[in-house]
mmCIF file of C-alpha atoms in Angstrom:
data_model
loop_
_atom_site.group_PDB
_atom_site.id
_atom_site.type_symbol
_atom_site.label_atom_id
_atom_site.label_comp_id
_atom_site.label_asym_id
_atom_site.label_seq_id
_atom_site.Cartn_x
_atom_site.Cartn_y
_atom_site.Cartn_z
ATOM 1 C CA UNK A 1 114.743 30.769 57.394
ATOM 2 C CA UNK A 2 116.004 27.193 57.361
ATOM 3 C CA UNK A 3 119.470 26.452 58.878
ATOM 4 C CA UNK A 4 122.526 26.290 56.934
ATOM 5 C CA UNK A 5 123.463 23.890 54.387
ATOM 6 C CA UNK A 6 126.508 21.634 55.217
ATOM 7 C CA UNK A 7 129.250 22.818 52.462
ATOM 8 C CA UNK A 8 130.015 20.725 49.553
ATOM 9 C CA UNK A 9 131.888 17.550 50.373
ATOM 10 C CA UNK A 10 130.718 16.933 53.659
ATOM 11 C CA UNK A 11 129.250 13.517 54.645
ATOM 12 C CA UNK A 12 125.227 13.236 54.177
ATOM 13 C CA UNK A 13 124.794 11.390 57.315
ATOM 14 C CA UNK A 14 124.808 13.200 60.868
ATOM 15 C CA UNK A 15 126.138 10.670 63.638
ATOM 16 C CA UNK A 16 125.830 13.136 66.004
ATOM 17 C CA UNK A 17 122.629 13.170 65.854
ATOM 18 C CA UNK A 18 122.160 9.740 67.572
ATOM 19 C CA UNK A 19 125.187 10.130 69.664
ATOM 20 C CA UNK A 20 125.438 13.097 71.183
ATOM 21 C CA UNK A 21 123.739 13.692 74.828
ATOM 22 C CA UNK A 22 120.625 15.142 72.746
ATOM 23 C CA UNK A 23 120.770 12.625 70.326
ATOM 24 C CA UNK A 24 121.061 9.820 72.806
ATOM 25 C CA UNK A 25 117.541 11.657 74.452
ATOM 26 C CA UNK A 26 116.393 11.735 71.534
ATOM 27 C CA UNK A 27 116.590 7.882 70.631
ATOM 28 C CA UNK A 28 115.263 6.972 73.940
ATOM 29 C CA UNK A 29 112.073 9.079 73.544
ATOM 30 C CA UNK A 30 111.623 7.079 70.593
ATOM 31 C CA UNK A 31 112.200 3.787 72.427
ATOM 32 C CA UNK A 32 109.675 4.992 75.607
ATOM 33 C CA UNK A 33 106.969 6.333 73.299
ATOM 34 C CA UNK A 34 106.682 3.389 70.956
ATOM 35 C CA UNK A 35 107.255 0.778 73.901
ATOM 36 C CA UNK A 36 104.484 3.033 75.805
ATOM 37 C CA UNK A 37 102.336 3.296 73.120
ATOM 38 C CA UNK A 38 102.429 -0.330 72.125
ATOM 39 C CA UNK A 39 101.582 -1.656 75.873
ATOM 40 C CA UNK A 40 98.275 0.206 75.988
ATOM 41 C CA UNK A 41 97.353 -0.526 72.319
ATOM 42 C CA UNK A 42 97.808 -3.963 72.636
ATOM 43 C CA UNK A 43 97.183 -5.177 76.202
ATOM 44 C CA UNK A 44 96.830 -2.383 78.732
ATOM 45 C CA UNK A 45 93.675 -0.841 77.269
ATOM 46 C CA UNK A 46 92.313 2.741 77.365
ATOM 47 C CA UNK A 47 88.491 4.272 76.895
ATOM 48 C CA UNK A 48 87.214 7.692 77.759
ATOM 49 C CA UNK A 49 88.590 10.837 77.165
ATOM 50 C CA UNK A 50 91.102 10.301 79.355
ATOM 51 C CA UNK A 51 92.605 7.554 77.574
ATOM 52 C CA UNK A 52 92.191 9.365 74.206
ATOM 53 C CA UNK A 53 94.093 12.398 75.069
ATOM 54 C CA UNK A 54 97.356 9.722 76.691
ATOM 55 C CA UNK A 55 97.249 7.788 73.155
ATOM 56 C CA UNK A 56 96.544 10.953 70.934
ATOM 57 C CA UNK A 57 99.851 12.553 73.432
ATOM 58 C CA UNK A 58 101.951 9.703 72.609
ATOM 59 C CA UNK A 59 101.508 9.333 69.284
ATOM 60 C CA UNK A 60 101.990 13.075 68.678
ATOM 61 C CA UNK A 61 105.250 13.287 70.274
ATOM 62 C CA UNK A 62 106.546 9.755 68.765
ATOM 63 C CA UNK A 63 105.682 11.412 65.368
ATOM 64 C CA UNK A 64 107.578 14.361 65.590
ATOM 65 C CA UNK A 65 110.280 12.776 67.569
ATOM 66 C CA UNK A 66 110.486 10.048 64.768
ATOM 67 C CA UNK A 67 110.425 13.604 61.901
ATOM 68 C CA UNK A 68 113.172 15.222 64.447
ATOM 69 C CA UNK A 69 115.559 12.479 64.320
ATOM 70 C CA UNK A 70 115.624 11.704 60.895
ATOM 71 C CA UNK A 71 115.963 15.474 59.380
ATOM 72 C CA UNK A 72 119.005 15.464 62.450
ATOM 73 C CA UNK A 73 119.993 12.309 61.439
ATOM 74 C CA UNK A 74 120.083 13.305 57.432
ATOM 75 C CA UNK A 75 120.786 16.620 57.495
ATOM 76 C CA UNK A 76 117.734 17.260 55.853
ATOM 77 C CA UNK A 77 116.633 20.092 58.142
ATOM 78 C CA UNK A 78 118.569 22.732 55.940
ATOM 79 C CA UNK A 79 115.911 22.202 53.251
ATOM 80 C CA UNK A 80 112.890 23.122 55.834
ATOM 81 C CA UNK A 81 111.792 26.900 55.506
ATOM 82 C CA UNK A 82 111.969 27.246 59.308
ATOM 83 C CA UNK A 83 114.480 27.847 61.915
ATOM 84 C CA UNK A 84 115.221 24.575 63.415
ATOM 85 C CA UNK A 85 116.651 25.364 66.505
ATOM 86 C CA UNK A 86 112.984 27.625 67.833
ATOM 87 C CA UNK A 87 111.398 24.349 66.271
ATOM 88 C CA UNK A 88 113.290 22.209 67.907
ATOM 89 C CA UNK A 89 112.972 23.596 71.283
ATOM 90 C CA UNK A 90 109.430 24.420 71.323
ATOM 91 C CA UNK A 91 109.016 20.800 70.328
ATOM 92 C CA UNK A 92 110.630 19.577 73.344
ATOM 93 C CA UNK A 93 108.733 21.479 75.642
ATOM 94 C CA UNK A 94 105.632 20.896 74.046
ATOM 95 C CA UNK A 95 106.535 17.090 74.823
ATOM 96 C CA UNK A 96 107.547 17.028 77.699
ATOM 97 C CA UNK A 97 104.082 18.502 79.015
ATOM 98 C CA UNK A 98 102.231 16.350 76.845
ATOM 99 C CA UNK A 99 103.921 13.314 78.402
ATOM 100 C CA UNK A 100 104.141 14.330 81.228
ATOM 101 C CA UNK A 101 100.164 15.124 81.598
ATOM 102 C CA UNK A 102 99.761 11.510 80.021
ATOM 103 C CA UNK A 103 102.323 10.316 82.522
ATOM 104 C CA UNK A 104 100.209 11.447 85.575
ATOM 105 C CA UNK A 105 96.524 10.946 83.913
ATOM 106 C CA UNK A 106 97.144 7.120 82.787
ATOM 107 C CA UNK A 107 98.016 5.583 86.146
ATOM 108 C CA UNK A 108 94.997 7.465 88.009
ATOM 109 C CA UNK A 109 92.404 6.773 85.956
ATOM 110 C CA UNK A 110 93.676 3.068 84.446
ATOM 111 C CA UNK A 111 96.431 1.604 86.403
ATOM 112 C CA UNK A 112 95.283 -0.272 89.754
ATOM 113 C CA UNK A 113 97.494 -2.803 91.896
ATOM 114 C CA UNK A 114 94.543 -5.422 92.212
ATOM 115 C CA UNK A 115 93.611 -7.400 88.950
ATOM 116 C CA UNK A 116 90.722 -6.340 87.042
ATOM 117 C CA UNK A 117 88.048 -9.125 86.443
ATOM 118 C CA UNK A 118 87.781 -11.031 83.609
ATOM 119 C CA UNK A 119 88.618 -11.349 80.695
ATOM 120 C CA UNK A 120 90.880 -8.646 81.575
ATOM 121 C CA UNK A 121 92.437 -10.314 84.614
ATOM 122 C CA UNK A 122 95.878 -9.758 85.472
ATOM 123 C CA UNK A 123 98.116 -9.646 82.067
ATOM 124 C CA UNK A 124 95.890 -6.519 81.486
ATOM 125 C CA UNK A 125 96.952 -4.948 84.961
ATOM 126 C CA UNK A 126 100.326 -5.292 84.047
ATOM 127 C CA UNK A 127 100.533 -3.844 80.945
ATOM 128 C CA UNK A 128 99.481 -1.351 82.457
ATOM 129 C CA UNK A 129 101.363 -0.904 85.316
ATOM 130 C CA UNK A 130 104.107 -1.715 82.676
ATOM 131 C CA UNK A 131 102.920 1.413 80.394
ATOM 132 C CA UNK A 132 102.773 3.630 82.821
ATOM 133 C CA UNK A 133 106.482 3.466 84.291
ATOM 134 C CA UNK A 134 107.312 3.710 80.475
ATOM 135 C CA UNK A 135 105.049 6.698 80.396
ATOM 136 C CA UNK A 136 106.758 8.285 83.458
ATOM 137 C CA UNK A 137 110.570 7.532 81.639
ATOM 138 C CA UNK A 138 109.101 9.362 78.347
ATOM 139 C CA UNK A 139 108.635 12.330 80.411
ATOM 140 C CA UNK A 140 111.870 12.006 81.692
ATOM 141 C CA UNK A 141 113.784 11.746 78.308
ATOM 142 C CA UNK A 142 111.902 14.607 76.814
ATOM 143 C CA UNK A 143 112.622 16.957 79.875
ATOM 144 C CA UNK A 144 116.422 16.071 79.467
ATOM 145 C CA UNK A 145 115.980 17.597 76.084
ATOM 146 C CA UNK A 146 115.020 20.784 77.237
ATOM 147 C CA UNK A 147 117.264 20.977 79.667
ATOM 148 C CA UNK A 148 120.539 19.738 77.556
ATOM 149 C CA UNK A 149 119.131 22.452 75.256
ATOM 150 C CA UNK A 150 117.818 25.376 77.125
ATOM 151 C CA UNK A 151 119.974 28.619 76.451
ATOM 152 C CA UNK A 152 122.938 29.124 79.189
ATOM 153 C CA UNK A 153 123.713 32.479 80.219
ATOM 154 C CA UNK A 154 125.913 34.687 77.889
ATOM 155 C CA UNK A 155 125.068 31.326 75.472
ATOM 156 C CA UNK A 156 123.865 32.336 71.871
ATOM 157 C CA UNK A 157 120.838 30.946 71.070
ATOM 158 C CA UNK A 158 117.150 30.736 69.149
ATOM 159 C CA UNK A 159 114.481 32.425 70.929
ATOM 160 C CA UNK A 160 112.278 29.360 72.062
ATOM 161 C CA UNK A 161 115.492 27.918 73.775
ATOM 162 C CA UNK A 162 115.886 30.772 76.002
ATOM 163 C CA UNK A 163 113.587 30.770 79.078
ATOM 164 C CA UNK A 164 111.269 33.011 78.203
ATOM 165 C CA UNK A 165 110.941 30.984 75.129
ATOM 166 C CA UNK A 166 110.348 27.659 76.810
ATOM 167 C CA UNK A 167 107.769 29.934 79.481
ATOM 168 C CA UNK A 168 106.022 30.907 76.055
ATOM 169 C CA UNK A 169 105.058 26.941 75.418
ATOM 170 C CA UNK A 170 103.898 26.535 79.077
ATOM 171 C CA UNK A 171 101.651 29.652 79.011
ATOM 172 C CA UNK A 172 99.784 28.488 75.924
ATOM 173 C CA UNK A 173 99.483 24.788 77.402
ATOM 174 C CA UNK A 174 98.086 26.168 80.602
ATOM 175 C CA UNK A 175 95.732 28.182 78.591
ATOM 176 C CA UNK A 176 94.273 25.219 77.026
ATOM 177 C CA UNK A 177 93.654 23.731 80.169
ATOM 178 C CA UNK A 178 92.001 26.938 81.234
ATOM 179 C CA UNK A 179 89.515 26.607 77.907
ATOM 180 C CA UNK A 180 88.624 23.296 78.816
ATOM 181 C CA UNK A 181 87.505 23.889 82.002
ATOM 182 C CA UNK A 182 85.985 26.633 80.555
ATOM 183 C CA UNK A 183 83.883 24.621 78.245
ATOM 184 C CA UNK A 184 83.240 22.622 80.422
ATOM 185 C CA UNK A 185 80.248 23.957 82.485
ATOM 186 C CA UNK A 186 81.660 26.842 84.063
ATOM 187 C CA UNK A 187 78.847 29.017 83.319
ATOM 188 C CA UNK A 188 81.046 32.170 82.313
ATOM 189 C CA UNK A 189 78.304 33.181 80.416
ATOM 190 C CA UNK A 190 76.450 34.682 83.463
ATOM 191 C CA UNK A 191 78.333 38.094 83.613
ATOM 192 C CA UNK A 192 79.862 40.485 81.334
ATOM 193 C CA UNK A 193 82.428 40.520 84.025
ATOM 194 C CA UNK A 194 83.430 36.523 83.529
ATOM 195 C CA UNK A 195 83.350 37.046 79.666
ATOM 196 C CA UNK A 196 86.314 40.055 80.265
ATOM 197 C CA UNK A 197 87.819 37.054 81.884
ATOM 198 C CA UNK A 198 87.464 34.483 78.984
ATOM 199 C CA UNK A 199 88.385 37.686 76.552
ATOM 200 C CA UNK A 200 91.828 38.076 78.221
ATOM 201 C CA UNK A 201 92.534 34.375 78.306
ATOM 202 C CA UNK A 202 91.750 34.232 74.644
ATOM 203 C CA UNK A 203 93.945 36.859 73.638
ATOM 204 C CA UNK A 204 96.859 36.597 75.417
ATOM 205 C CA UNK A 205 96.871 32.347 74.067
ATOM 206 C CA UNK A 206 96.452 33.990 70.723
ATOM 207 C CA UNK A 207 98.892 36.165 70.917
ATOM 208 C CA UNK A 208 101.625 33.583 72.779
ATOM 209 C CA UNK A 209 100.715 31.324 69.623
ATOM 210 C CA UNK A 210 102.054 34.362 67.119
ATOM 211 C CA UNK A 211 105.303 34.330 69.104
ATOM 212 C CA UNK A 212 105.859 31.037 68.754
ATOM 213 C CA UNK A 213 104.834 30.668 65.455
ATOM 214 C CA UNK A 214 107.045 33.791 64.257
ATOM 215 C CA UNK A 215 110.069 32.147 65.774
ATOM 216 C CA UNK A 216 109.754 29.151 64.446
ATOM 217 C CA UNK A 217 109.223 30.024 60.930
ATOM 218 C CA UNK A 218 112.078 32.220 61.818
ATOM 219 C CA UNK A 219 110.268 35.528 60.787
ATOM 220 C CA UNK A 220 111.036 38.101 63.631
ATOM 221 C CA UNK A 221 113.474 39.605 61.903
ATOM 222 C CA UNK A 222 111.122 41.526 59.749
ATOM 223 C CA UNK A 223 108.477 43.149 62.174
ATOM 224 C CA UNK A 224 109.694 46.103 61.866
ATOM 225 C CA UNK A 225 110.460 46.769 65.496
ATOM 226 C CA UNK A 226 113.111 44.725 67.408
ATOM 227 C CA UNK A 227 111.439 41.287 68.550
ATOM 228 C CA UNK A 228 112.817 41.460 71.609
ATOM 229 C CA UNK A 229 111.756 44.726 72.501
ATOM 230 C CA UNK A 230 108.041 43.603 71.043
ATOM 231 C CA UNK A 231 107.979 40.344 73.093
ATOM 232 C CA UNK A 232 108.334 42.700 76.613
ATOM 233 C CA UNK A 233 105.972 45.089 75.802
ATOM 234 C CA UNK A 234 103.549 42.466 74.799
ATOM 235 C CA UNK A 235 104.284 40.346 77.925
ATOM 236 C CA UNK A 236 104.257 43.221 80.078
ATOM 237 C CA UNK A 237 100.591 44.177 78.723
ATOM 238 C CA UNK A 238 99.714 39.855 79.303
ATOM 239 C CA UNK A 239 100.342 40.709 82.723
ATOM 240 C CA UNK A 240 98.216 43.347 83.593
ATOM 241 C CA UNK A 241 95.133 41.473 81.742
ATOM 242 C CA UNK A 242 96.074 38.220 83.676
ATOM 243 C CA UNK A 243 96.004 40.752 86.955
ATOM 244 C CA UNK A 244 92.410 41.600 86.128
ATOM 245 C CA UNK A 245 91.686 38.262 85.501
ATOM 246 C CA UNK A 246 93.172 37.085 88.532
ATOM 247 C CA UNK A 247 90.877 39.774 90.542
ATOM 248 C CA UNK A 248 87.643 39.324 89.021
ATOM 249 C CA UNK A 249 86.808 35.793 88.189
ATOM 250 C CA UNK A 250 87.021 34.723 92.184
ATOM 251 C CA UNK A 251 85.064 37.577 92.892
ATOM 252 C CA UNK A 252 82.388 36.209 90.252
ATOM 253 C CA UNK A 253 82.205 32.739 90.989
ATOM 254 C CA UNK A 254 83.099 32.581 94.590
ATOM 255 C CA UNK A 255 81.451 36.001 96.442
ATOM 256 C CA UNK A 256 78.041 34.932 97.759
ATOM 257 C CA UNK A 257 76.703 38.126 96.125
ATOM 258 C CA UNK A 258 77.961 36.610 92.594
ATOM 259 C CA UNK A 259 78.368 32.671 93.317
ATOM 260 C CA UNK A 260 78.868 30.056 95.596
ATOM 261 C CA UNK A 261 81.585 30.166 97.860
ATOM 262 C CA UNK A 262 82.088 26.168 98.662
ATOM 263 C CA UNK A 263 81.036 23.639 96.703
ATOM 264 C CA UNK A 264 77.311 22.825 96.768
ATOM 265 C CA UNK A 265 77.043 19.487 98.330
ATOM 266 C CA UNK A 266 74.557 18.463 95.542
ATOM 267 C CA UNK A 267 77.172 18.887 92.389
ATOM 268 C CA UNK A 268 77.874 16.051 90.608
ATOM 269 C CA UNK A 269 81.782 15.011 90.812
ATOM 270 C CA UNK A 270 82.602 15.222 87.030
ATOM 271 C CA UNK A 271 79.660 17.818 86.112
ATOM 272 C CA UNK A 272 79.889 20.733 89.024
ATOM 273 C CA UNK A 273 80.629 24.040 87.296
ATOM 274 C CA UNK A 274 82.038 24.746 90.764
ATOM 275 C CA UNK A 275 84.790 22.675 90.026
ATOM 276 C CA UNK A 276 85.483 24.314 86.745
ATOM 277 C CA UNK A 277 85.206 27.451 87.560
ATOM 278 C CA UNK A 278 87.802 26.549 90.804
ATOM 279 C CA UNK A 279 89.983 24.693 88.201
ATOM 280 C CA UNK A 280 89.940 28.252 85.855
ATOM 281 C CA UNK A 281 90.516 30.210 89.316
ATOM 282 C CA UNK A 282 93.964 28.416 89.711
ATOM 283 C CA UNK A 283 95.864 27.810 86.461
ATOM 284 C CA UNK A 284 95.122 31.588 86.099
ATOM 285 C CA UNK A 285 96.602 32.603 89.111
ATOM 286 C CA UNK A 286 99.520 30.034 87.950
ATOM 287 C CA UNK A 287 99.811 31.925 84.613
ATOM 288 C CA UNK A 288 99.852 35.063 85.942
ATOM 289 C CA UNK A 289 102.849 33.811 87.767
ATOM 290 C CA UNK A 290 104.708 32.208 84.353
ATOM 291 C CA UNK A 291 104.171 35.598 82.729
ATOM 292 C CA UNK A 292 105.626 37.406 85.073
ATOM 293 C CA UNK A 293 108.613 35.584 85.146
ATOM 294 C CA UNK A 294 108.347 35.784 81.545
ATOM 295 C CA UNK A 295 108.831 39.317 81.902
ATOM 296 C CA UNK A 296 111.930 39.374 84.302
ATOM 297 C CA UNK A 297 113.737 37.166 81.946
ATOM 298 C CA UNK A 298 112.669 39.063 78.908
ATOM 299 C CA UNK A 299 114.524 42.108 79.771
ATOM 300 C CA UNK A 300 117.522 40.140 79.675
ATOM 301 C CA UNK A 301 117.442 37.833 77.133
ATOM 302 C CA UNK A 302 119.626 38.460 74.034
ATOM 303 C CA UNK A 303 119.085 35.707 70.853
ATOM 304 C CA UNK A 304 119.509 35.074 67.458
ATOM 305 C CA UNK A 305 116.195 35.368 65.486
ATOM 306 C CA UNK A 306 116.468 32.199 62.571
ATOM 307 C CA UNK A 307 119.351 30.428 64.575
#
């Protein structure tokens, strides 16, 4: 449920929430994202999908950041059906990998040192050079979030402030990065054994999503079963499917019975499925890795469910 009301007689207005450590973060990822954002828009330029995804990134997190701040700022995040805290958190992480992907995709595929021609010339160059050190300090204020607010040891906290909470946010982001490289040519459609594959990347996302979604709308205190105890099992079982994964998609995409073992020197760079299905290969081996050290901390964690 929603946090707690401040009693009767207390002041409407939160202070803190602009001038504490997190609020101070807070205010700068404001000031980063709208500078950032309003470089590109007006001067710096994007196109592609590329340059889609950075603006779509930044605007998301300003957003939310701007919805954060004020229900902080107001108090007004007692009257929200959710538990802000796992909100709060999951937010942060979320953001920071957002930015941080827009941080590191801008500058390689927009930002040059030489001046492009005209009518572009050199104002545009430095806007964006300009947008992208803003984009790099947005990162940087949304990671000192989570880490002002990530759960100490023997600390009481909300679930998605814990690490195995925050781990939660990365494993569903690296899953969509493993769909779209999926989508994207990778011809997993050849075997039933490549389809397992795409099965077991589908459900464990899906299932990663419920968690998160339960905690935030502070609702894993009626499951029926203790969370925590849920949560392990589940990630336990999220392991052994990312284990099979991590076994047979190289074997069906890189064995020269199944697939090609190097890249084909005739694939297009930007439409090889070779690259695709190289780019699935890794991020699964890297979240096989996040879950289990998802599992080793969630045998320890202890939280409060609607904190």
């Amino acid at each position: 449920m929603g946090s707690t009301m401040e009693p009767p007689g207390g002041g409407y207005l939160h202070l803190g929430a602009v001038t504490s450590p997190v609020g101070t973060a807070r205010v700068l990822q404001l000031v980063f994202g709208c500078t950032t954002f309003s470089l590109v828009a007006h001067r710096g330029g994007f196109s592609g999908v590329q340059g889609t995804f950075c603006v779509a990134a930044w605007g998301f997190c300003f957003a939310l950041s701007v919805l954060v701040v004020a229900c902080e700022f107001t108090r007004l995040h007692g009257c929200l059906r959710l538990s802000w805290g796992n909100f709060t958190a999951a937010f942060a992480m979320l953001a920071t990998l957002l930015s941080a992907t827009a941080a590191v995709i801008y500058p390689l595929y927009f930002t040059r040192l030489e001046c492009p021609p005209e009518p572009e010339g050199c104002t545009a160059r430095n806007f964006r050079l300009a947008a992208s050190v803003f984009a790099g300090l947005l990162f940087l204020a949304y990671a000192t979030e989570v880490a002002l607010t990530r759960a100490r040891p023997g600390q009481v906290a909300s679930y998605m402030a814990t690490v195995s909470g925050l781990l939660k946010i990365v494993q569903a982001f690296v899953a969509c990065i493993i769909f779209g490289a999926l989508v994207h040519d990778s011809r997993y459609g050849r075997y039933v054994a490549t389809q397992w594959c795409v099965a077991v990347y589908s459900l464990c996302f899906l299932a990663t999503v419920v968690v998160v979604i339960l905690s935030v709308l502070g609702h894993t205190g009626g499951l029926g079963c203790p969370f925590d105890r849920m949560v392990v099992v589940y990630t336990f079982l999220a392991v052994l499917l990312y284990l099979s994964a991590a076994v047979i998609w190289p074997v069906f995409c890189f064995d020269p019975k199944y697939g090609e073992p190097g890249r084909p020197p005739d694939c297009l760079r930007g439409s090889c499925p070779w690259d695709s299905q190289l780019v699935v290969a890794t991020f699964t081996y890297v979240n096989l890795l996040l879950y289990v050290a998802d599992l080793a901390y969630s045998q320890r964690i202890r939280f409060v469910p609607t904190f």
